[in-house]
Amino acid sequence: MSASTTPAATQSDPRTRELLDRRHHTLGRHSPLFYSEPLELVRGRGVWVEDSAGHRYLDAYNNVPHVGHAHPEVARAVHEQMQRLALHTRYLNENILDYAEQLLATFDPGLDRVAFSNSGSEANELALRIARQHTGARGVLVSDWSYHGTTSALAEVTTALAAGEPFADHARRLRIPDATGLDAAATADLLEAALREVDEAVASLQEAGHGVALVVVDSLFTTEGLVRVPAGYVDGLARRVRAAGGLVVSDEVQAGFGRTGTSMWGYQEHGIVPDLVTLGKPMGNGHPLGGTVLGADLLEEFGARNEYFNTFGGNPVSAAAGRAVLEVMRTEGLRERAAALAPVLQEGLHALAAATPGIGAVRGQGLFQGVDFVDPATGAPDGETARAVVEGMRRAGVLISRIGRDGNVLKIRPPLAIAQDDVRTLLDRLTEVSARVSGGEVAARA
Amino acid sequence: MSASTTPAATQSDPRTRELLDRRHHTLGRHSPLFYSEPLELVRGRGVWVEDSAGHRYLDAYNNVPHVGHAHPEVARAVHEQMQRLALHTRYLNENILDYAEQLLATFDPGLDRVAFSNSGSEANELALRIARQHTGARGVLVSDWSYHGTTSALAEVTTALAAGEPFADHARRLRIPDATGLDAAATADLLEAALREVDEAVASLQEAGHGVALVVVDSLFTTEGLVRVPAGYVDGLARRVRAAGGLVVSDEVQAGFGRTGTSMWGYQEHGIVPDLVTLGKPMGNGHPLGGTVLGADLLEEFGARNEYFNTFGGNPVSAAAGRAVLEVMRTEGLRERAAALAPVLQEGLHALAAATPGIGAVRGQGLFQGVDFVDPATGAPDGETARAVVEGMRRAGVLISRIGRDGNVLKIRPPLAIAQDDVRTLLDRLTEVSARVSGGEVAARA
């Protein structure tokens, strides 16, 4: 992840210095911020946000405001319910049932129950507990550059962020195979090698006595840098985990809710149906909302053994927020919009890549695109140039970030509310900034 | 906890049957509900809620709507901010700083930083991670009838709820000493024995090689049944944990935010200052909001080792909700109200106890009171009568619940917005229902 902390003393703007100082004295010095010159955002609408000095920015980064910043329908639905009742699910309430039914209707048959919570972390924690109790095993398979939440059990299987906990004995890291630029034969070899690695990880967990409880997969492999896996990889991985008695968890915090345009859920791009699906960020358009979707048998088995209750999870206000997101997606045709605009964005990025020696592959699906920066001579990842481009884009009025092990992949993930003109603006600015940065006029390092 | 699931087929009301059926097909059969005949609540204001049939209930149970159901100021603040921006803390935003400063001003010196999250579970998870990394130890001390959250690491130290995970090797259960009805000499003996038990638990963790990372204490010992500990117990416990290198965590999800009337935070009733304080339920009046309050050194140490970021935690809308709660508490003098009404409630409960052979002790502080039901002949806990009273109160239009290992302690915990007339209503109904139930006219068991 590209978040960074920023010392107050080095900031030139007095307002920024003051806010940073107050922040350091309340949230601490390490509470992560974007950009060497942090932004103070005060309002937003659609894909546009405004800072306290009145500068506008095209938000091509955030998936929390999934249907657009400050969407009036979401605000209205939340306000209406807050004026009535904000309580928990130990009383009956129709809102939560309406929402659960609408949400579950978007999943494949067999994924017919949902446990609501307040974040992707809570959703993944519940998936972990359910999988471990169901299998009687402890072992976890994760990608070797991934992140699924803030809790202790998730921190000890985190590979893409610094965590004070040692990596768990009961976990194994999988290298996610990248077929970018490979021909069919090389892709087939890569797939075979990657699945062999899965076999080895499974065997290793079994030999150590942990067994295999679950694998957690981000369907778009976003943190990894939007890795383009060989067709059949996710299916082969899932089959191997299931053969070992484990469950398959699809973490849809990044890939879900129509982000790919072609599917509502990222796992559908791989032709599998997972055992559990975890939901977070875009679910409530900023309202804290998460969910774990699963089959009835699995949930009832867990429910019989555990008195599980999440106080805020699925309260009527959260349900109102979640339902408004689904309704706005439908009435504004946002998944269809993502499908329609993705080619525009992709073609523009490919054209830029073709014209820019420092850009390697363009990756991703739908409205989640990555742009590799590489050393033109060696092809080696160039995180420094990517960093300069992200900072340059911020100064040029467009918010993006970067991902991947080397931080060299631009992360372009706008709210689905983006319009064609906005995509053009994004491409124009990126072209200008890339040229400036690649031309040696590198932005000053903070 | 007294939550229970309810089969749809046995319900007499067709609307309830339909909602339960839909619930079972979405949230599952085990999603906990109150009462043998579940309530469908549709709106609330202040301490009153209304069901779908138009019946009104005095809410003497819920601490989530801390300043009153559907408080217009909280709804307004959330709506106003939602119309502007709902984003995360990786951009600067003054709302979160204003709120953090106001919140931290209510704590003792040394507790001067806060990490926001979305629930008490997340707050306790973070406290656990911080304490373990700081101490290098794994050991956890908890009460033998307690609950601090839904995650795997918290489930394996849960003692008051069914959890599928075995109780952790690295945890030890403490019996919380109850001085109810004891004279000074017996209380002193009890204190000594209880602190000896702490010494033994500490030694046991050390001998097993786990060391002591933390103790987690609910200052009011609410889940335990509002146990009245000997003066000096919490202080003695804290000293022993610290002497062993561990940290003291006060879980204020139940006891905090002025609930006791005499203090803002429950730990203040014991004359200690904990190392970490965890916040949840009442914090956002229903908006999902949690927080971990701690000293700067502890937070900075953790921040230097961990790239910790909570997407929804401390977003501007959550901050608006939290700030509105503090402001309403101030402008409506709710802590002062709790202090003023607590004696009215307590005296009424004591009078009822004096007149009712089946009622033993009245326990608790401020607007959190418990009423013990016991066998008048043997003094043994009488959970069945308590259950009948809770159900009878629901039918009489007052919402309460029950706690304690034997489920024999009525849990009376109204929103702080309660008025003197409401307290009278609560007492009147409880007197009637207790008489009816104790008189043998026990409510039918569902």
Short mmCIF file of C-alpha atoms in Angstrom, two decimals, chain A residues 178 180 224-228 346 349-350 361-365 368-372 409:
data_model
loop_
_atom_site.label_atom_id
_atom_site.label_comp_id
_atom_site.label_asym_id
_atom_site.label_seq_id
_atom_site.Cartn_x
_atom_site.Cartn_y
_atom_site.Cartn_z
CA ASP A 178 1.35 -13.43 -13.74
CA THR A 180 1.17 -10.83 -18.63
CA GLU A 224 -0.59 -7.78 -5.75
CA GLY A 225 -0.78 -5.25 -8.58
CA LEU A 226 -3.78 -6.55 -10.54
CA VAL A 227 -1.97 -9.73 -11.52
CA ARG A 228 -3.32 -11.37 -14.68
CA GLN A 346 -8.27 0.60 -21.18
CA LEU A 349 -4.12 3.52 -21.13
CA HIS A 350 -2.87 1.16 -23.83
CA ALA A 361 1.77 -3.59 -19.09
CA VAL A 362 -1.69 -2.21 -18.55
CA ARG A 363 -3.63 -4.55 -16.28
CA GLY A 364 -6.99 -4.96 -14.64
CA GLN A 365 -10.66 -5.42 -15.34
CA PHE A 368 -10.00 -1.16 -11.81
CA GLN A 369 -6.92 -0.62 -13.92
CA GLY A 370 -3.22 -0.75 -13.22
CA VAL A 371 -0.37 0.73 -15.20
CA ASP A 372 3.10 -0.76 -14.73
CA VAL A 409 1.65 -0.14 -10.57
#
